Amino acid sequence: MDFEYVYSAEQDSFRREAREFFDARVPTDRRGPVDPESLDDDTFAYFREVHREMGARGWLYPTYPKEYGGGGMTADHEMVIEEEMARRQIPKHFSNGLVLPSILVWGTEEQKKRFLIPLLTGEETCYQTFSEAHAGSDLAAISSTAVRDGDDWVINGHKLFITGIREPDLMYGPFVTQPDGARHHNMGYFLIPYPTPGVTLTRMTLMNGPGQLFINFDNVRVPAGNLLGGDDEGWQVAATTLEQEHGGRGAAFSPDEDTQELLAYVRDTKRNGVAIGVDPTVRLNAVDNYIESQIHRLLETRNFWMYVTKREMTYHGAQSALWRKEFKVRNAIREATIMGPYALLDHTDDAPVAGGSPEVRQRRNVAWTHPGGTPEIMRLIIARRLGISRTRERAAPTPSTATSHTG
Amino acid sequence: MDLALNETQLMLQSMAREFLANEVPKTSVRAIDESATGFSAELWRKIADLGWSGMAVPEEYGGTGNSLTDLGSVFEAMGEVACPSPLLAQVLAAHLVLGVATLDQRATLLPVIAMAERLFAVAITEPEYGWGAGAVQMRGVIDGDQVTMSGTKMFVPYAEVTDDLLVLVRTGDGATPEQGLTLVKVERDAAGIDVRRHQGWFGEPVCQVTFADARADVIGVPGEAWPGVEAALDKTVVLLSAFMLGGTQAALDMSVEYSKTRMAFGQPIGTFQRVQDLIIKALNDADAIRWTTYEALWKLDEGREDGPLAASMAKAVASEG
Ligand SMILES: Cc1cc2nc3c(=O)[nH]c(=O)nc-3n(C[C@H](O)[C@H](O)[C@H](O)COP(=O)(O)OP(=O)(O)OC[C@H]3O[C@@H](n4cnc5c(N)ncnc54)[C@H](O)[C@@H]3O)c2cc1C
């Protein structure tokens, strides 16, 4: 048994290259904001450009094939890039890349060329348009439609809670193609460019900030070539997207800055002249948080290892997603318990704790239990995969992008 | 990175499972538990003959010098059937002797531990109740190679049936509670020792041991036992976590199976979300124990600085879910 990820010589030399690029490109006074969902225009534009330059090198989506604009590299390289970005707090691509595996698995050659290249090179961004007012957890209950008309599909309806901090170039998601068709077989998966006449975006402000959109579709025409998979296969195509979203891939490293911040606070803070860590309630809360954070790290490590060694995964992805979602909420509660009202001071206050990041978590960690399915839905998936539910299911197909892995 | 058990461990584990399936059926677990001493000499002999009592002992002292992870894979299998045996106490004794004893003492004691010629029980906890060096207050007076001691130890596993006791006593006072602790060895039948089995709901027989001017042999350097004791406890505690991992996984597997077959309101109970929640909680517990335990085993085998932290974490997770 060996829990240590050992960097290969190739990774070490690639890291030097990555560091040179980022050091030269992103000065130290350029950092992502404490609250990634309230990004000012200047910062957005700045990093959008950084992302384009990364994309030109194949560094935005390193493991995707070069012919489609990816890096043609291994997951080993990807790991290095992610680490170097995290180290500099460089925001991730402002795009929801969960469609990419679906295009790779389900797309025709022409679709891969047409849609993957601009997305993978960072020229374009895309948003995931799945949820509707009456179809969230129960995605199969969507009612927005796509009707065939000559060489086009005509789309009507709405999508909401769509994550995206500006405007996308492309939207993707399932729409009903056969209103009378059988559940799960009545939809197609569409790729919809933006802007397109008939599409309107309205910003929604949830507790986590202005990070989501309401999108209305009013007789929106897209060509037949924008349908991914068959017009009754939308459910399966969406399953490939969701498999990734549920955390199937794991991670070799999941540094938890939030917990480090909390431990540092407990170590460094005094009340009435006494270190708060002497209070057993404070200590227990901090230690429980540490332990749960470590368990999350280990579940991610396990998934990573299973993924790269191509072991069959069943409940594992949903389990780590469930753990993360519930842990993050407890993390926020513990911060509030330990810090009291200081956990609520935001970054505009004169002297917030840790630049105001605890305040962001008080809101964000609750809201972010939803995307990709609530904890209850993660439980539902786990139960199915354990074979105790009425419904049985196996993991959806994903492209195994991790080709050659060392470790 | 490789999170799988290696060939040796997989083989050890499958041999252990085969042995346990034949020798330790549920009926015998219950019979041993309900017997007068909670101990089966016959089963213990078979376990010793398999070599498990020698796994923690280096080859030069008559053992097989296995890694902690090797041992962990056996303890996991034992936990799956709740195998009742004093193996953990014997392994703790081996770790204590390795960590505290002089070279001469190692040479005499370790082969005996490895072959299970004698059974060892370890007495540390006291009635004032507490963990850590400071909680050891029972006094011993040093007299050459021996100590004369009086006091009470609690929750000592297998003290009723053991041949020897390893006891931690305070023989001096230092600047910190860690100083002044001495490990001693005494025959359970020696003068001045009284053993009484605790009554209650315990997974293994645990006893109160009272010493009245009992004379025991000093192990290692007087007053300097603590670092070796602490290290031995870390190593042993993670094996207990591995045992609990086996038990938790077995309980989970039974629950999953039962929830598929037990019918209520015309359907298998596993289809009820509230039942699923219980199973998912158990699944998360089992996996949390598995990976914290495996990582702790690995860290201790590697001699990592944060091995003891990982061991305590695994034990906390295994005990409380
Ligand atoms: C911050 C944020 C970002 C988001 N980003 C996106 C995005 O980019 N794209 C997108 O398409 N959507 C997005 N969503 C929407 C998200 O996917 C949905 O909110 C989520 O799937 C839940 O659906 P719902 O809100 O309609 O709740 P509902 O489905 O109405 O659920 C309400 C409650 O019922 C529970 N429930 C429902 N079904 C079951 C069941 N079978 N068993 C037990 N409990 C059940 C749920 O867990 C929940 O507690 C986002 C949401 C948020 C908050």
PDB file of N, CA and C in Angstrom, chain A residues 1-6 251-252 288 290-292 294-295 297-299 301-305 309 311 315-316 319 322-323 326 376 378-380 382-384 386-390 392 406-407, chain B residues 1-6 9 69 252 256 259-260 267-273 275-281 283-285 287-288 291-292 294-295 297-299 302 304 309 313 316-317 320:
ATOM      1  N   MET A   1       0.837  -1.190   0.000  1.00  0.00           N
ATOM      2  CA  MET A   1       0.000   0.000   0.000  1.00  0.00           C
ATOM      3  C   MET A   1       0.879   1.248   0.000  1.00  0.00           C
ATOM      4  N   ASP A   2       0.453   2.235  -0.719  1.00  0.00           N
ATOM      5  CA  ASP A   2       1.254   3.453  -0.783  1.00  0.00           C
ATOM      6  C   ASP A   2       0.320   4.628  -1.064  1.00  0.00           C
ATOM      7  N   PHE A   3       0.182   5.489  -0.096  1.00  0.00           N
ATOM      8  CA  PHE A   3      -0.753   6.604  -0.238  1.00  0.00           C
ATOM      9  C   PHE A   3      -0.107   7.837  -0.859  1.00  0.00           C
ATOM     10  N   GLU A   4       1.190   7.735  -1.080  1.00  0.00           N
ATOM     11  CA  GLU A   4       1.864   8.936  -1.559  1.00  0.00           C
ATOM     12  C   GLU A   4       1.850   8.992  -3.073  1.00  0.00           C
ATOM     13  N   TYR A   5       1.443  10.140  -3.565  1.00  0.00           N
ATOM     14  CA  TYR A   5       1.538  10.354  -4.988  1.00  0.00           C
ATOM     15  C   TYR A   5       2.943  10.850  -5.286  1.00  0.00           C
ATOM     16  N   VAL A   6       3.662  10.108  -6.103  1.00  0.00           N
ATOM     17  CA  VAL A   6       5.036  10.506  -6.416  1.00  0.00           C
ATOM     18  C   VAL A   6       5.053  11.157  -7.799  1.00  0.00           C
ATOM     19  N   ALA A 251      -9.613  12.959  -6.834  1.00  0.00           N
ATOM     20  CA  ALA A 251      -8.476  13.860  -6.926  1.00  0.00           C
ATOM     21  C   ALA A 251      -7.351  13.321  -6.064  1.00  0.00           C
ATOM     22  N   ALA A 252      -6.125  13.422  -6.611  1.00  0.00           N
ATOM     23  CA  ALA A 252      -4.979  12.943  -5.838  1.00  0.00           C
ATOM     24  C   ALA A 252      -4.669  13.897  -4.697  1.00  0.00           C
ATOM     25  N   ASP A 288     -13.229  17.787  14.936  1.00  0.00           N
ATOM     26  CA  ASP A 288     -14.210  17.088  14.100  1.00  0.00           C
ATOM     27  C   ASP A 288     -14.112  17.568  12.660  1.00  0.00           C
ATOM     28  N   TYR A 290     -11.498  18.826  11.203  1.00  0.00           N
ATOM     29  CA  TYR A 290     -10.255  18.292  10.642  1.00  0.00           C
ATOM     30  C   TYR A 290     -10.463  16.846  10.189  1.00  0.00           C
ATOM     31  N   ILE A 291     -11.060  16.043  11.055  1.00  0.00           N
ATOM     32  CA  ILE A 291     -11.245  14.621  10.736  1.00  0.00           C
ATOM     33  C   ILE A 291     -12.134  14.456   9.499  1.00  0.00           C
ATOM     34  N   GLU A 292     -13.220  15.212   9.464  1.00  0.00           N
ATOM     35  CA  GLU A 292     -14.127  15.068   8.312  1.00  0.00           C
ATOM     36  C   GLU A 292     -13.466  15.543   7.022  1.00  0.00           C
ATOM     37  N   GLN A 294     -10.303  15.260   6.430  1.00  0.00           N
ATOM     38  CA  GLN A 294      -9.372  14.186   6.064  1.00  0.00           C
ATOM     39  C   GLN A 294     -10.124  13.018   5.412  1.00  0.00           C
ATOM     40  N   ILE A 295     -11.298  12.723   5.926  1.00  0.00           N
ATOM     41  CA  ILE A 295     -12.090  11.644   5.329  1.00  0.00           C
ATOM     42  C   ILE A 295     -12.461  12.021   3.892  1.00  0.00           C
ATOM     43  N   ARG A 297     -10.767  13.986   1.936  1.00  0.00           N
ATOM     44  CA  ARG A 297      -9.540  13.832   1.146  1.00  0.00           C
ATOM     45  C   ARG A 297      -9.326  12.361   0.778  1.00  0.00           C
ATOM     46  N   LEU A 298      -9.529  11.486   1.738  1.00  0.00           N
ATOM     47  CA  LEU A 298      -9.273  10.065   1.473  1.00  0.00           C
ATOM     48  C   LEU A 298     -10.276   9.471   0.484  1.00  0.00           C
ATOM     49  N   LEU A 299     -11.535   9.904   0.564  1.00  0.00           N
ATOM     50  CA  LEU A 299     -12.517   9.397  -0.408  1.00  0.00           C
ATOM     51  C   LEU A 299     -12.152   9.877  -1.810  1.00  0.00           C
ATOM     52  N   THR A 301      -9.121  10.603  -2.801  1.00  0.00           N
ATOM     53  CA  THR A 301      -7.919   9.865  -3.187  1.00  0.00           C
ATOM     54  C   THR A 301      -8.297   8.468  -3.675  1.00  0.00           C
ATOM     55  N   ARG A 302      -9.203   7.832  -2.937  1.00  0.00           N
ATOM     56  CA  ARG A 302      -9.657   6.498  -3.344  1.00  0.00           C
ATOM     57  C   ARG A 302     -10.266   6.544  -4.746  1.00  0.00           C
ATOM     58  N   ASN A 303     -11.131   7.542  -4.991  1.00  0.00           N
ATOM     59  CA  ASN A 303     -11.780   7.620  -6.306  1.00  0.00           C
ATOM     60  C   ASN A 303     -10.754   7.850  -7.403  1.00  0.00           C
ATOM     61  N   PHE A 304      -9.806   8.723  -7.116  1.00  0.00           N
ATOM     62  CA  PHE A 304      -8.737   8.992  -8.083  1.00  0.00           C
ATOM     63  C   PHE A 304      -8.009   7.699  -8.429  1.00  0.00           C
ATOM     64  N   TRP A 305      -7.659   6.972  -7.406  1.00  0.00           N
ATOM     65  CA  TRP A 305      -6.928   5.717  -7.602  1.00  0.00           C
ATOM     66  C   TRP A 305      -7.776   4.697  -8.368  1.00  0.00           C
ATOM     67  N   THR A 309      -6.732   3.441 -12.120  1.00  0.00           N
ATOM     68  CA  THR A 309      -6.417   2.020 -12.267  1.00  0.00           C
ATOM     69  C   THR A 309      -7.586   1.275 -12.914  1.00  0.00           C
ATOM     70  N   ARG A 311     -10.640   0.642 -12.038  1.00  0.00           N
ATOM     71  CA  ARG A 311     -11.492  -0.254 -11.244  1.00  0.00           C
ATOM     72  C   ARG A 311     -12.936   0.169 -11.436  1.00  0.00           C
ATOM     73  N   TYR A 315     -20.932   3.114  -6.251  1.00  0.00           N
ATOM     74  CA  TYR A 315     -21.474   4.191  -5.433  1.00  0.00           C
ATOM     75  C   TYR A 315     -20.443   5.275  -5.147  1.00  0.00           C
ATOM     76  N   HIS A 316     -19.208   5.074  -5.568  1.00  0.00           N
ATOM     77  CA  HIS A 316     -18.097   5.855  -5.038  1.00  0.00           C
ATOM     78  C   HIS A 316     -18.156   7.345  -5.344  1.00  0.00           C
ATOM     79  N   GLN A 319     -20.850   8.979  -3.373  1.00  0.00           N
ATOM     80  CA  GLN A 319     -20.495   8.986  -1.952  1.00  0.00           C
ATOM     81  C   GLN A 319     -19.587  10.168  -1.615  1.00  0.00           C
ATOM     82  N   LEU A 322     -21.616  13.350  -1.806  1.00  0.00           N
ATOM     83  CA  LEU A 322     -22.482  13.469  -0.624  1.00  0.00           C
ATOM     84  C   LEU A 322     -21.676  13.926   0.583  1.00  0.00           C
ATOM     85  N   TRP A 323     -20.545  13.290   0.757  1.00  0.00           N
ATOM     86  CA  TRP A 323     -19.700  13.630   1.911  1.00  0.00           C
ATOM     87  C   TRP A 323     -19.289  15.107   1.843  1.00  0.00           C
ATOM     88  N   GLU A 326     -22.334  17.576   2.497  1.00  0.00           N
ATOM     89  CA  GLU A 326     -22.772  17.631   3.895  1.00  0.00           C
ATOM     90  C   GLU A 326     -21.661  18.160   4.800  1.00  0.00           C
ATOM     91  N   GLU A 376     -29.800  14.475  -0.929  1.00  0.00           N
ATOM     92  CA  GLU A 376     -30.817  13.409  -0.984  1.00  0.00           C
ATOM     93  C   GLU A 376     -30.693  12.636  -2.291  1.00  0.00           C
ATOM     94  N   MET A 378     -27.936  12.335  -4.043  1.00  0.00           N
ATOM     95  CA  MET A 378     -26.713  11.523  -3.957  1.00  0.00           C
ATOM     96  C   MET A 378     -27.022  10.214  -3.226  1.00  0.00           C
ATOM     97  N   ARG A 379     -27.841  10.325  -2.174  1.00  0.00           N
ATOM     98  CA  ARG A 379     -28.226   9.123  -1.419  1.00  0.00           C
ATOM     99  C   ARG A 379     -29.018   8.161  -2.306  1.00  0.00           C
ATOM    100  N   LEU A 380     -29.897   8.752  -3.082  1.00  0.00           N
ATOM    101  CA  LEU A 380     -30.711   7.935  -3.988  1.00  0.00           C
ATOM    102  C   LEU A 380     -29.815   7.157  -4.963  1.00  0.00           C
ATOM    103  N   ILE A 382     -26.628   6.376  -4.507  1.00  0.00           N
ATOM    104  CA  ILE A 382     -25.864   5.361  -3.771  1.00  0.00           C
ATOM    105  C   ILE A 382     -26.728   4.124  -3.537  1.00  0.00           C
ATOM    106  N   ALA A 383     -27.969   4.358  -3.103  1.00  0.00           N
ATOM    107  CA  ALA A 383     -28.867   3.225  -2.829  1.00  0.00           C
ATOM    108  C   ALA A 383     -29.082   2.392  -4.090  1.00  0.00           C
ATOM    109  N   ARG A 384     -29.230   3.058  -5.217  1.00  0.00           N
ATOM    110  CA  ARG A 384     -29.396   2.315  -6.476  1.00  0.00           C
ATOM    111  C   ARG A 384     -28.155   1.489  -6.778  1.00  0.00           C
ATOM    112  N   LEU A 386     -26.026   0.385  -4.751  1.00  0.00           N
ATOM    113  CA  LEU A 386     -25.846  -0.717  -3.803  1.00  0.00           C
ATOM    114  C   LEU A 386     -26.834  -1.843  -4.100  1.00  0.00           C
ATOM    115  N   GLY A 387     -27.768  -1.551  -4.996  1.00  0.00           N
ATOM    116  CA  GLY A 387     -28.739  -2.571  -5.367  1.00  0.00           C
ATOM    117  C   GLY A 387     -29.858  -2.758  -4.366  1.00  0.00           C
ATOM    118  N   ILE A 388     -30.151  -1.738  -3.545  1.00  0.00           N
ATOM    119  CA  ILE A 388     -31.228  -1.911  -2.572  1.00  0.00           C
ATOM    120  C   ILE A 388     -32.472  -1.122  -2.947  1.00  0.00           C
ATOM    121  N   SER A 389     -32.416  -0.454  -4.077  1.00  0.00           N
ATOM    122  CA  SER A 389     -33.503   0.414  -4.450  1.00  0.00           C
ATOM    123  C   SER A 389     -34.403  -0.312  -5.432  1.00  0.00           C
ATOM    124  N   ARG A 390     -35.577   0.237  -5.687  1.00  0.00           N
ATOM    125  CA  ARG A 390     -36.409  -0.366  -6.717  1.00  0.00           C
ATOM    126  C   ARG A 390     -35.718  -0.249  -8.071  1.00  0.00           C
ATOM    127  N   ARG A 392     -32.477  -0.040 -10.430  1.00  0.00           N
ATOM    128  CA  ARG A 392     -31.073  -0.452 -10.447  1.00  0.00           C
ATOM    129  C   ARG A 392     -30.363   0.372 -11.510  1.00  0.00           C
ATOM    130  N   THR A 406       1.294   7.882 -13.769  1.00  0.00           N
ATOM    131  CA  THR A 406       2.294   7.379 -12.837  1.00  0.00           C
ATOM    132  C   THR A 406       1.803   7.704 -11.452  1.00  0.00           C
ATOM    133  N   GLY A 407       2.483   7.291 -10.469  1.00  0.00           N
ATOM    134  CA  GLY A 407       2.034   7.667  -9.143  1.00  0.00           C
ATOM    135  C   GLY A 407       2.624   6.752  -8.101  1.00  0.00           C
TER     136      GLY A 407
ATOM    137  N   MET B   1       1.484   5.794  -6.112  1.00  0.00           N
ATOM    138  CA  MET B   1       0.295   5.582  -5.286  1.00  0.00           C
ATOM    139  C   MET B   1      -0.344   4.244  -5.634  1.00  0.00           C
ATOM    140  N   ASP B   2      -0.622   3.476  -4.623  1.00  0.00           N
ATOM    141  CA  ASP B   2      -1.304   2.205  -4.838  1.00  0.00           C
ATOM    142  C   ASP B   2      -2.057   1.872  -3.559  1.00  0.00           C
ATOM    143  N   LEU B   3      -3.372   1.937  -3.623  1.00  0.00           N
ATOM    144  CA  LEU B   3      -4.153   1.773  -2.398  1.00  0.00           C
ATOM    145  C   LEU B   3      -4.604   0.333  -2.165  1.00  0.00           C
ATOM    146  N   ALA B   4      -4.110  -0.575  -2.974  1.00  0.00           N
ATOM    147  CA  ALA B   4      -4.517  -1.975  -2.790  1.00  0.00           C
ATOM    148  C   ALA B   4      -3.596  -2.666  -1.789  1.00  0.00           C
ATOM    149  N   LEU B   5      -4.122  -3.657  -1.102  1.00  0.00           N
ATOM    150  CA  LEU B   5      -3.272  -4.522  -0.292  1.00  0.00           C
ATOM    151  C   LEU B   5      -2.332  -5.249  -1.253  1.00  0.00           C
ATOM    152  N   ASN B   6      -1.103  -5.518  -0.817  1.00  0.00           N
ATOM    153  CA  ASN B   6      -0.186  -6.211  -1.723  1.00  0.00           C
ATOM    154  C   ASN B   6      -0.451  -7.723  -1.710  1.00  0.00           C
ATOM    155  N   GLN B   9      -0.362  -9.437   1.641  1.00  0.00           N
ATOM    156  CA  GLN B   9      -1.501  -9.086   2.490  1.00  0.00           C
ATOM    157  C   GLN B   9      -2.781  -9.761   2.013  1.00  0.00           C
ATOM    158  N   THR B  69       0.807  -3.211   8.284  1.00  0.00           N
ATOM    159  CA  THR B  69      -0.257  -3.386   7.295  1.00  0.00           C
ATOM    160  C   THR B  69      -0.565  -4.874   7.096  1.00  0.00           C
ATOM    161  N   LEU B 252     -22.337  -3.977   7.737  1.00  0.00           N
ATOM    162  CA  LEU B 252     -22.899  -3.296   6.564  1.00  0.00           C
ATOM    163  C   LEU B 252     -23.377  -4.313   5.529  1.00  0.00           C
ATOM    164  N   VAL B 256     -27.153  -4.693   4.096  1.00  0.00           N
ATOM    165  CA  VAL B 256     -27.523  -4.561   2.684  1.00  0.00           C
ATOM    166  C   VAL B 256     -28.303  -5.801   2.251  1.00  0.00           C
ATOM    167  N   SER B 259     -31.735  -5.915   3.840  1.00  0.00           N
ATOM    168  CA  SER B 259     -32.670  -4.911   3.313  1.00  0.00           C
ATOM    169  C   SER B 259     -33.201  -5.296   1.936  1.00  0.00           C
ATOM    170  N   LYS B 260     -32.526  -6.236   1.280  1.00  0.00           N
ATOM    171  CA  LYS B 260     -33.016  -6.700  -0.022  1.00  0.00           C
ATOM    172  C   LYS B 260     -34.041  -7.815   0.137  1.00  0.00           C
ATOM    173  N   GLN B 267     -42.969  -4.667   0.157  1.00  0.00           N
ATOM    174  CA  GLN B 267     -41.731  -4.434  -0.591  1.00  0.00           C
ATOM    175  C   GLN B 267     -40.515  -4.649   0.299  1.00  0.00           C
ATOM    176  N   PRO B 268     -39.352  -4.872  -0.357  1.00  0.00           N
ATOM    177  CA  PRO B 268     -38.133  -5.026   0.441  1.00  0.00           C
ATOM    178  C   PRO B 268     -37.884  -3.730   1.220  1.00  0.00           C
ATOM    179  N   ILE B 269     -37.479  -3.851   2.484  1.00  0.00           N
ATOM    180  CA  ILE B 269     -37.326  -2.638   3.294  1.00  0.00           C
ATOM    181  C   ILE B 269     -36.251  -1.701   2.747  1.00  0.00           C
ATOM    182  N   GLY B 270     -35.335  -2.240   1.939  1.00  0.00           N
ATOM    183  CA  GLY B 270     -34.287  -1.402   1.346  1.00  0.00           C
ATOM    184  C   GLY B 270     -34.824  -0.338   0.406  1.00  0.00           C
ATOM    185  N   THR B 271     -36.077  -0.495  -0.029  1.00  0.00           N
ATOM    186  CA  THR B 271     -36.635   0.507  -0.936  1.00  0.00           C
ATOM    187  C   THR B 271     -37.133   1.732  -0.174  1.00  0.00           C
ATOM    188  N   PHE B 272     -37.175   1.644   1.175  1.00  0.00           N
ATOM    189  CA  PHE B 272     -37.591   2.819   1.949  1.00  0.00           C
ATOM    190  C   PHE B 272     -36.399   3.743   2.166  1.00  0.00           C
ATOM    191  N   GLN B 273     -36.580   5.021   1.843  1.00  0.00           N
ATOM    192  CA  GLN B 273     -35.443   5.951   1.945  1.00  0.00           C
ATOM    193  C   GLN B 273     -34.887   6.035   3.362  1.00  0.00           C
ATOM    194  N   VAL B 275     -34.685   3.707   5.499  1.00  0.00           N
ATOM    195  CA  VAL B 275     -33.798   2.561   5.706  1.00  0.00           C
ATOM    196  C   VAL B 275     -32.499   2.772   4.922  1.00  0.00           C
ATOM    197  N   GLN B 276     -32.636   3.293   3.718  1.00  0.00           N
ATOM    198  CA  GLN B 276     -31.442   3.559   2.905  1.00  0.00           C
ATOM    199  C   GLN B 276     -30.493   4.516   3.616  1.00  0.00           C
ATOM    200  N   ASP B 277     -31.080   5.523   4.295  1.00  0.00           N
ATOM    201  CA  ASP B 277     -30.236   6.487   5.011  1.00  0.00           C
ATOM    202  C   ASP B 277     -29.359   5.787   6.044  1.00  0.00           C
ATOM    203  N   LEU B 278     -29.958   4.815   6.739  1.00  0.00           N
ATOM    204  CA  LEU B 278     -29.190   4.095   7.758  1.00  0.00           C
ATOM    205  C   LEU B 278     -28.054   3.316   7.104  1.00  0.00           C
ATOM    206  N   ILE B 279     -28.368   2.709   5.975  1.00  0.00           N
ATOM    207  CA  ILE B 279     -27.350   1.915   5.288  1.00  0.00           C
ATOM    208  C   ILE B 279     -26.246   2.822   4.741  1.00  0.00           C
ATOM    209  N   ILE B 280     -26.635   3.968   4.221  1.00  0.00           N
ATOM    210  CA  ILE B 280     -25.634   4.885   3.664  1.00  0.00           C
ATOM    211  C   ILE B 280     -24.745   5.433   4.783  1.00  0.00           C
ATOM    212  N   LYS B 281     -25.338   5.680   5.944  1.00  0.00           N
ATOM    213  CA  LYS B 281     -24.523   6.105   7.091  1.00  0.00           C
ATOM    214  C   LYS B 281     -23.485   5.026   7.409  1.00  0.00           C
ATOM    215  N   LEU B 283     -22.352   2.761   5.360  1.00  0.00           N
ATOM    216  CA  LEU B 283     -21.397   2.705   4.241  1.00  0.00           C
ATOM    217  C   LEU B 283     -20.326   3.792   4.401  1.00  0.00           C
ATOM    218  N   ASN B 284     -20.782   4.989   4.723  1.00  0.00           N
ATOM    219  CA  ASN B 284     -19.818   6.085   4.917  1.00  0.00           C
ATOM    220  C   ASN B 284     -18.901   5.797   6.108  1.00  0.00           C
ATOM    221  N   ASP B 285     -19.471   5.272   7.171  1.00  0.00           N
ATOM    222  CA  ASP B 285     -18.642   4.909   8.331  1.00  0.00           C
ATOM    223  C   ASP B 285     -17.600   3.874   7.930  1.00  0.00           C
ATOM    224  N   ASP B 287     -16.339   3.088   5.031  1.00  0.00           N
ATOM    225  CA  ASP B 287     -15.294   3.594   4.136  1.00  0.00           C
ATOM    226  C   ASP B 287     -14.383   4.594   4.851  1.00  0.00           C
ATOM    227  N   ALA B 288     -14.965   5.388   5.744  1.00  0.00           N
ATOM    228  CA  ALA B 288     -14.134   6.333   6.509  1.00  0.00           C
ATOM    229  C   ALA B 288     -13.156   5.555   7.389  1.00  0.00           C
ATOM    230  N   TRP B 291     -10.350   3.853   5.091  1.00  0.00           N
ATOM    231  CA  TRP B 291      -9.261   4.642   4.501  1.00  0.00           C
ATOM    232  C   TRP B 291      -8.434   5.378   5.548  1.00  0.00           C
ATOM    233  N   THR B 292      -9.051   5.779   6.663  1.00  0.00           N
ATOM    234  CA  THR B 292      -8.217   6.368   7.725  1.00  0.00           C
ATOM    235  C   THR B 292      -7.322   5.283   8.325  1.00  0.00           C
ATOM    236  N   TYR B 294      -6.248   2.344   6.834  1.00  0.00           N
ATOM    237  CA  TYR B 294      -5.200   1.949   5.888  1.00  0.00           C
ATOM    238  C   TYR B 294      -4.098   3.013   5.822  1.00  0.00           C
ATOM    239  N   GLU B 295      -4.528   4.276   5.774  1.00  0.00           N
ATOM    240  CA  GLU B 295      -3.500   5.310   5.659  1.00  0.00           C
ATOM    241  C   GLU B 295      -2.635   5.359   6.911  1.00  0.00           C
ATOM    242  N   LEU B 297      -1.966   2.820   8.930  1.00  0.00           N
ATOM    243  CA  LEU B 297      -1.072   1.656   8.877  1.00  0.00           C
ATOM    244  C   LEU B 297       0.136   1.972   7.997  1.00  0.00           C
ATOM    245  N   TRP B 298      -0.176   2.526   6.850  1.00  0.00           N
ATOM    246  CA  TRP B 298       0.895   2.848   5.901  1.00  0.00           C
ATOM    247  C   TRP B 298       1.854   3.888   6.500  1.00  0.00           C
ATOM    248  N   LYS B 299       1.298   4.924   7.107  1.00  0.00           N
ATOM    249  CA  LYS B 299       2.163   5.973   7.667  1.00  0.00           C
ATOM    250  C   LYS B 299       3.044   5.423   8.785  1.00  0.00           C
ATOM    251  N   GLU B 302       5.778   3.362   7.350  1.00  0.00           N
ATOM    252  CA  GLU B 302       6.781   4.213   6.708  1.00  0.00           C
ATOM    253  C   GLU B 302       7.546   5.042   7.719  1.00  0.00           C
ATOM    254  N   ARG B 304       6.420   7.635   9.257  1.00  0.00           N
ATOM    255  CA  ARG B 304       6.148   9.067   9.056  1.00  0.00           C
ATOM    256  C   ARG B 304       5.900   9.779  10.375  1.00  0.00           C
ATOM    257  N   LEU B 309      -0.604  10.771  14.720  1.00  0.00           N
ATOM    258  CA  LEU B 309      -1.828  11.561  14.495  1.00  0.00           C
ATOM    259  C   LEU B 309      -2.827  10.743  13.676  1.00  0.00           C
ATOM    260  N   MET B 313      -6.524   9.371  14.749  1.00  0.00           N
ATOM    261  CA  MET B 313      -7.681   9.734  13.942  1.00  0.00           C
ATOM    262  C   MET B 313      -8.451   8.473  13.523  1.00  0.00           C
ATOM    263  N   ALA B 316     -10.392   7.234  16.430  1.00  0.00           N
ATOM    264  CA  ALA B 316     -11.556   8.075  16.710  1.00  0.00           C
ATOM    265  C   ALA B 316     -12.671   7.776  15.702  1.00  0.00           C
ATOM    266  N   VAL B 317     -12.291   7.643  14.442  1.00  0.00           N
ATOM    267  CA  VAL B 317     -13.293   7.385  13.401  1.00  0.00           C
ATOM    268  C   VAL B 317     -13.900   5.995  13.589  1.00  0.00           C
ATOM    269  N   GLU B 320     -16.253   6.047  16.814  1.00  0.00           N
ATOM    270  CA  GLU B 320     -17.442   6.897  16.879  1.00  0.00           C
ATOM    271  C   GLU B 320     -18.187   7.025  15.562  1.00  0.00           C
TER     272      GLU B 320
END
